[in-house]
Amino acid sequence: MTSAYSTMTRRADFVAANGGLRVARAGFVLLAKPNGGQGMRAGITVTKKIGNAVVRNRMKRRFRALLREMLPEHGLADTDHVLIGRENGVERDFTLLRDELLAALGRAQAGKGDPPRSHRGRKRGPGGKGSPPKGGPGKMGGSNGHGTGGGSDASNKDARP
């Protein structure tokens, strides 16, 4: 039996899908982005924040079962679908997850994504918000990278020119 969708494995595909439509639910976040005629594809990602390997693998198994059941009938054609696991997704009732995925796919099909995420706390490139202070090693605490820090360069006898 052939699958109605193929599995995404390349990191570049996941990164590209992150630029698409985003629909958040309590148990997961669905990303959907047209892939230019490569067919219906799906990927799953569960970070270490969710739990240990046993917990993460259990969540991935549940997501794979959901995708096998729902994508052939309700998925978007020529679109990459990515499910990102959320903390309470492991403990959620399977029928509730199924209903949430159906609603999320419906919203994605209608083009109704959630607003973009705020980028609080994320590091950006040089000089952007969230980047380490100029000349510093990127650590908290105001250290100038020499000695134990704490004072100005003039009062620090170990400071180098």
PDB file of C-alpha atoms in Angstrom:
ATOM      1  CA  MET A   1       0.000   0.000   0.000  1.00  0.00           C
ATOM      2  CA  THR A   2       1.381   3.416  -0.922  1.00  0.00           C
ATOM      3  CA  SER A   3       1.093   6.350   1.404  1.00  0.00           C
ATOM      4  CA  ALA A   4      -0.989   9.380   0.420  1.00  0.00           C
ATOM      5  CA  TYR A   5       1.887  11.595   1.565  1.00  0.00           C
ATOM      6  CA  SER A   6       5.652  11.403   1.756  1.00  0.00           C
ATOM      7  CA  THR A   7       7.764  12.033   4.835  1.00  0.00           C
ATOM      8  CA  MET A   8       9.959  15.101   5.130  1.00  0.00           C
ATOM      9  CA  THR A   9      13.474  14.309   6.313  1.00  0.00           C
ATOM     10  CA  ARG A  10      15.690  17.224   5.229  1.00  0.00           C
ATOM     11  CA  ARG A  11      16.232  20.079   7.678  1.00  0.00           C
ATOM     12  CA  ALA A  12      15.949  22.612   4.852  1.00  0.00           C
ATOM     13  CA  ASP A  13      12.369  21.460   4.220  1.00  0.00           C
ATOM     14  CA  PHE A  14      11.443  21.970   7.879  1.00  0.00           C
ATOM     15  CA  VAL A  15      13.063  25.417   7.908  1.00  0.00           C
ATOM     16  CA  ALA A  16      11.195  26.361   4.723  1.00  0.00           C
ATOM     17  CA  ALA A  17       7.882  25.182   6.204  1.00  0.00           C
ATOM     18  CA  ASN A  18       8.488  27.478   9.172  1.00  0.00           C
ATOM     19  CA  GLY A  19       7.918  30.416   6.827  1.00  0.00           C
ATOM     20  CA  GLY A  20       4.405  29.239   5.976  1.00  0.00           C
ATOM     21  CA  LEU A  21       1.041  29.316   7.698  1.00  0.00           C
ATOM     22  CA  ARG A  22       1.085  28.604  11.435  1.00  0.00           C
ATOM     23  CA  VAL A  23      -1.915  27.197  13.338  1.00  0.00           C
ATOM     24  CA  ALA A  24      -1.356  26.652  17.075  1.00  0.00           C
ATOM     25  CA  ARG A  25      -3.386  24.248  19.177  1.00  0.00           C
ATOM     26  CA  ALA A  26      -2.972  23.069  22.756  1.00  0.00           C
ATOM     27  CA  GLY A  27      -1.205  19.824  21.823  1.00  0.00           C
ATOM     28  CA  PHE A  28       0.767  20.902  18.757  1.00  0.00           C
ATOM     29  CA  VAL A  29       1.518  23.609  16.237  1.00  0.00           C
ATOM     30  CA  LEU A  30       0.741  22.908  12.580  1.00  0.00           C
ATOM     31  CA  LEU A  31       2.913  24.559   9.934  1.00  0.00           C
ATOM     32  CA  ALA A  32       1.654  24.430   6.346  1.00  0.00           C
ATOM     33  CA  LYS A  33       3.462  25.803   3.310  1.00  0.00           C
ATOM     34  CA  PRO A  34       2.939  25.109  -0.402  1.00  0.00           C
ATOM     35  CA  ASN A  35       5.900  23.175  -1.781  1.00  0.00           C
ATOM     36  CA  GLY A  36       5.706  23.889  -5.506  1.00  0.00           C
ATOM     37  CA  GLY A  37       4.207  20.637  -6.764  1.00  0.00           C
ATOM     38  CA  GLN A  38       6.193  18.118  -4.709  1.00  0.00           C
ATOM     39  CA  GLY A  39       3.007  16.467  -3.471  1.00  0.00           C
ATOM     40  CA  MET A  40       1.602  16.237   0.018  1.00  0.00           C
ATOM     41  CA  ARG A  41       4.435  15.886   2.538  1.00  0.00           C
ATOM     42  CA  ALA A  42       4.493  15.691   6.323  1.00  0.00           C
ATOM     43  CA  GLY A  43       7.092  16.036   9.045  1.00  0.00           C
ATOM     44  CA  ILE A  44       7.123  15.825  12.822  1.00  0.00           C
ATOM     45  CA  THR A  45       9.403  17.575  15.266  1.00  0.00           C
ATOM     46  CA  VAL A  46       9.470  17.257  19.045  1.00  0.00           C
ATOM     47  CA  THR A  47      12.146  19.148  20.976  1.00  0.00           C
ATOM     48  CA  LYS A  48      13.985  18.006  24.091  1.00  0.00           C
ATOM     49  CA  LYS A  49      12.002  20.562  26.117  1.00  0.00           C
ATOM     50  CA  ILE A  50       9.057  18.155  25.860  1.00  0.00           C
ATOM     51  CA  GLY A  51      10.751  15.358  27.789  1.00  0.00           C
ATOM     52  CA  ASN A  52      13.159  12.467  27.558  1.00  0.00           C
ATOM     53  CA  ALA A  53      13.504  10.171  24.533  1.00  0.00           C
ATOM     54  CA  VAL A  54      10.697   7.863  25.667  1.00  0.00           C
ATOM     55  CA  VAL A  55       8.243  10.762  25.936  1.00  0.00           C
ATOM     56  CA  ARG A  56       9.341  12.319  22.642  1.00  0.00           C
ATOM     57  CA  ASN A  57       9.078   9.027  20.758  1.00  0.00           C
ATOM     58  CA  ARG A  58       5.629   8.363  22.206  1.00  0.00           C
ATOM     59  CA  MET A  59       4.479  11.777  20.996  1.00  0.00           C
ATOM     60  CA  LYS A  60       5.934  11.153  17.528  1.00  0.00           C
ATOM     61  CA  ARG A  61       4.140   7.792  17.305  1.00  0.00           C
ATOM     62  CA  ARG A  62       0.838   9.476  18.185  1.00  0.00           C
ATOM     63  CA  PHE A  63       1.439  12.217  15.613  1.00  0.00           C
ATOM     64  CA  ARG A  64       2.307   9.658  12.914  1.00  0.00           C
ATOM     65  CA  ALA A  65      -0.963   7.814  13.631  1.00  0.00           C
ATOM     66  CA  LEU A  66      -2.866  11.110  13.392  1.00  0.00           C
ATOM     67  CA  LEU A  67      -1.221  12.032  10.107  1.00  0.00           C
ATOM     68  CA  ARG A  68      -1.843   8.569   8.583  1.00  0.00           C
ATOM     69  CA  GLU A  69      -5.508   8.895   9.480  1.00  0.00           C
ATOM     70  CA  MET A  70      -6.176  12.568   8.684  1.00  0.00           C
ATOM     71  CA  LEU A  71      -3.844  13.783   5.919  1.00  0.00           C
ATOM     72  CA  PRO A  72      -5.072  11.640   3.013  1.00  0.00           C
ATOM     73  CA  GLU A  73      -8.584  13.036   3.341  1.00  0.00           C
ATOM     74  CA  HIS A  74      -8.080  16.474   4.928  1.00  0.00           C
ATOM     75  CA  GLY A  75      -4.521  17.500   4.030  1.00  0.00           C
ATOM     76  CA  LEU A  76      -3.665  20.258   1.561  1.00  0.00           C
ATOM     77  CA  ALA A  77      -2.426  19.151  -1.854  1.00  0.00           C
ATOM     78  CA  ASP A  78       1.172  20.048  -2.796  1.00  0.00           C
ATOM     79  CA  THR A  79       1.817  21.339   0.714  1.00  0.00           C
ATOM     80  CA  ASP A  80       4.358  20.572   3.425  1.00  0.00           C
ATOM     81  CA  HIS A  81       2.694  19.888   6.782  1.00  0.00           C
ATOM     82  CA  VAL A  82       4.827  19.987   9.945  1.00  0.00           C
ATOM     83  CA  LEU A  83       3.548  19.077  13.392  1.00  0.00           C
ATOM     84  CA  ILE A  84       5.545  20.561  16.256  1.00  0.00           C
ATOM     85  CA  GLY A  85       4.857  18.872  19.585  1.00  0.00           C
ATOM     86  CA  ARG A  86       3.856  20.929  22.595  1.00  0.00           C
ATOM     87  CA  GLU A  87       4.276  19.974  26.242  1.00  0.00           C
ATOM     88  CA  ASN A  88       0.747  18.803  27.002  1.00  0.00           C
ATOM     89  CA  GLY A  89       0.381  16.970  23.671  1.00  0.00           C
ATOM     90  CA  VAL A  90       1.564  13.702  25.185  1.00  0.00           C
ATOM     91  CA  GLU A  91      -1.144  13.599  27.837  1.00  0.00           C
ATOM     92  CA  ARG A  92      -3.976  14.830  25.600  1.00  0.00           C
ATOM     93  CA  ASP A  93      -6.747  12.441  24.671  1.00  0.00           C
ATOM     94  CA  PHE A  94      -6.196  11.032  21.181  1.00  0.00           C
ATOM     95  CA  THR A  95      -9.708  11.943  19.984  1.00  0.00           C
ATOM     96  CA  LEU A  96      -9.139  15.496  21.206  1.00  0.00           C
ATOM     97  CA  LEU A  97      -5.861  15.649  19.249  1.00  0.00           C
ATOM     98  CA  ARG A  98      -7.694  14.328  16.183  1.00  0.00           C
ATOM     99  CA  ASP A  99     -10.374  17.030  16.499  1.00  0.00           C
ATOM    100  CA  GLU A 100      -7.694  19.704  16.964  1.00  0.00           C
ATOM    101  CA  LEU A 101      -5.805  18.503  13.873  1.00  0.00           C
ATOM    102  CA  LEU A 102      -9.007  18.499  11.831  1.00  0.00           C
ATOM    103  CA  ALA A 103      -9.749  22.080  12.944  1.00  0.00           C
ATOM    104  CA  ALA A 104      -6.145  23.161  12.283  1.00  0.00           C
ATOM    105  CA  LEU A 105      -6.176  21.647   8.781  1.00  0.00           C
ATOM    106  CA  GLY A 106      -9.491  23.411   8.120  1.00  0.00           C
ATOM    107  CA  ARG A 107      -8.023  26.753   9.184  1.00  0.00           C
ATOM    108  CA  ALA A 108      -4.931  26.140   7.057  1.00  0.00           C
ATOM    109  CA  GLN A 109      -7.102  25.272   4.050  1.00  0.00           C
ATOM    110  CA  ALA A 110      -9.025  28.535   4.551  1.00  0.00           C
ATOM    111  CA  GLY A 111      -5.729  30.435   4.818  1.00  0.00           C
ATOM    112  CA  LYS A 112      -6.460  31.511   8.391  1.00  0.00           C
ATOM    113  CA  GLY A 113      -3.206  31.169  10.264  1.00  0.00           C
ATOM    114  CA  ASP A 114      -2.361  32.526  13.664  1.00  0.00           C
ATOM    115  CA  PRO A 115      -0.472  35.828  13.903  1.00  0.00           C
ATOM    116  CA  PRO A 116       3.322  35.576  13.646  1.00  0.00           C
ATOM    117  CA  ARG A 117       5.215  34.681  16.802  1.00  0.00           C
ATOM    118  CA  SER A 118       6.958  37.373  18.744  1.00  0.00           C
ATOM    119  CA  HIS A 119      10.726  36.999  18.709  1.00  0.00           C
ATOM    120  CA  ARG A 120      11.309  37.729  22.382  1.00  0.00           C
ATOM    121  CA  GLY A 121      14.493  36.192  23.705  1.00  0.00           C
ATOM    122  CA  ARG A 122      15.729  34.951  20.352  1.00  0.00           C
ATOM    123  CA  LYS A 123      19.223  35.898  19.294  1.00  0.00           C
ATOM    124  CA  ARG A 124      19.548  37.838  16.104  1.00  0.00           C
ATOM    125  CA  GLY A 125      22.496  38.780  13.969  1.00  0.00           C
ATOM    126  CA  PRO A 126      25.231  41.259  14.890  1.00  0.00           C
ATOM    127  CA  GLY A 127      23.941  44.564  16.205  1.00  0.00           C
ATOM    128  CA  GLY A 128      20.322  43.401  16.344  1.00  0.00           C
ATOM    129  CA  LYS A 129      18.145  43.224  19.413  1.00  0.00           C
ATOM    130  CA  GLY A 130      19.030  40.283  21.613  1.00  0.00           C
ATOM    131  CA  SER A 131      22.628  40.039  20.486  1.00  0.00           C
ATOM    132  CA  PRO A 132      25.401  40.073  23.088  1.00  0.00           C
ATOM    133  CA  PRO A 133      26.909  43.465  23.953  1.00  0.00           C
ATOM    134  CA  LYS A 134      29.707  44.657  21.723  1.00  0.00           C
ATOM    135  CA  GLY A 135      33.090  43.344  22.802  1.00  0.00           C
ATOM    136  CA  GLY A 136      31.598  41.034  25.424  1.00  0.00           C
ATOM    137  CA  PRO A 137      31.876  37.261  25.415  1.00  0.00           C
ATOM    138  CA  GLY A 138      28.096  36.894  25.332  1.00  0.00           C
ATOM    139  CA  LYS A 139      27.723  35.947  28.991  1.00  0.00           C
ATOM    140  CA  MET A 140      25.430  37.524  31.504  1.00  0.00           C
ATOM    141  CA  GLY A 141      26.830  39.462  34.425  1.00  0.00           C
ATOM    142  CA  GLY A 142      28.627  42.366  32.757  1.00  0.00           C
ATOM    143  CA  SER A 143      32.002  40.662  32.536  1.00  0.00           C
ATOM    144  CA  ASN A 144      34.431  42.320  30.135  1.00  0.00           C
ATOM    145  CA  GLY A 145      36.017  38.974  29.342  1.00  0.00           C
ATOM    146  CA  HIS A 146      39.072  39.582  31.528  1.00  0.00           C
ATOM    147  CA  GLY A 147      39.344  38.498  35.128  1.00  0.00           C
ATOM    148  CA  THR A 148      36.234  38.356  37.249  1.00  0.00           C
ATOM    149  CA  GLY A 149      34.721  41.590  35.907  1.00  0.00           C
ATOM    150  CA  GLY A 150      32.460  43.745  37.974  1.00  0.00           C
ATOM    151  CA  GLY A 151      34.229  47.121  37.671  1.00  0.00           C
ATOM    152  CA  SER A 152      35.017  49.544  34.915  1.00  0.00           C
ATOM    153  CA  ASP A 153      38.110  49.028  32.774  1.00  0.00           C
ATOM    154  CA  ALA A 154      39.879  51.915  34.567  1.00  0.00           C
ATOM    155  CA  SER A 155      39.501  50.337  37.993  1.00  0.00           C
ATOM    156  CA  ASN A 156      40.341  46.819  36.788  1.00  0.00           C
ATOM    157  CA  LYS A 157      44.118  46.404  37.110  1.00  0.00           C
ATOM    158  CA  ASP A 158      44.094  43.192  35.075  1.00  0.00           C
ATOM    159  CA  ALA A 159      42.381  44.839  32.131  1.00  0.00           C
ATOM    160  CA  ARG A 160      44.218  44.696  28.831  1.00  0.00           C
ATOM    161  CA  PRO A 161      44.391  47.697  26.476  1.00  0.00           C
TER     162      PRO A 161
END
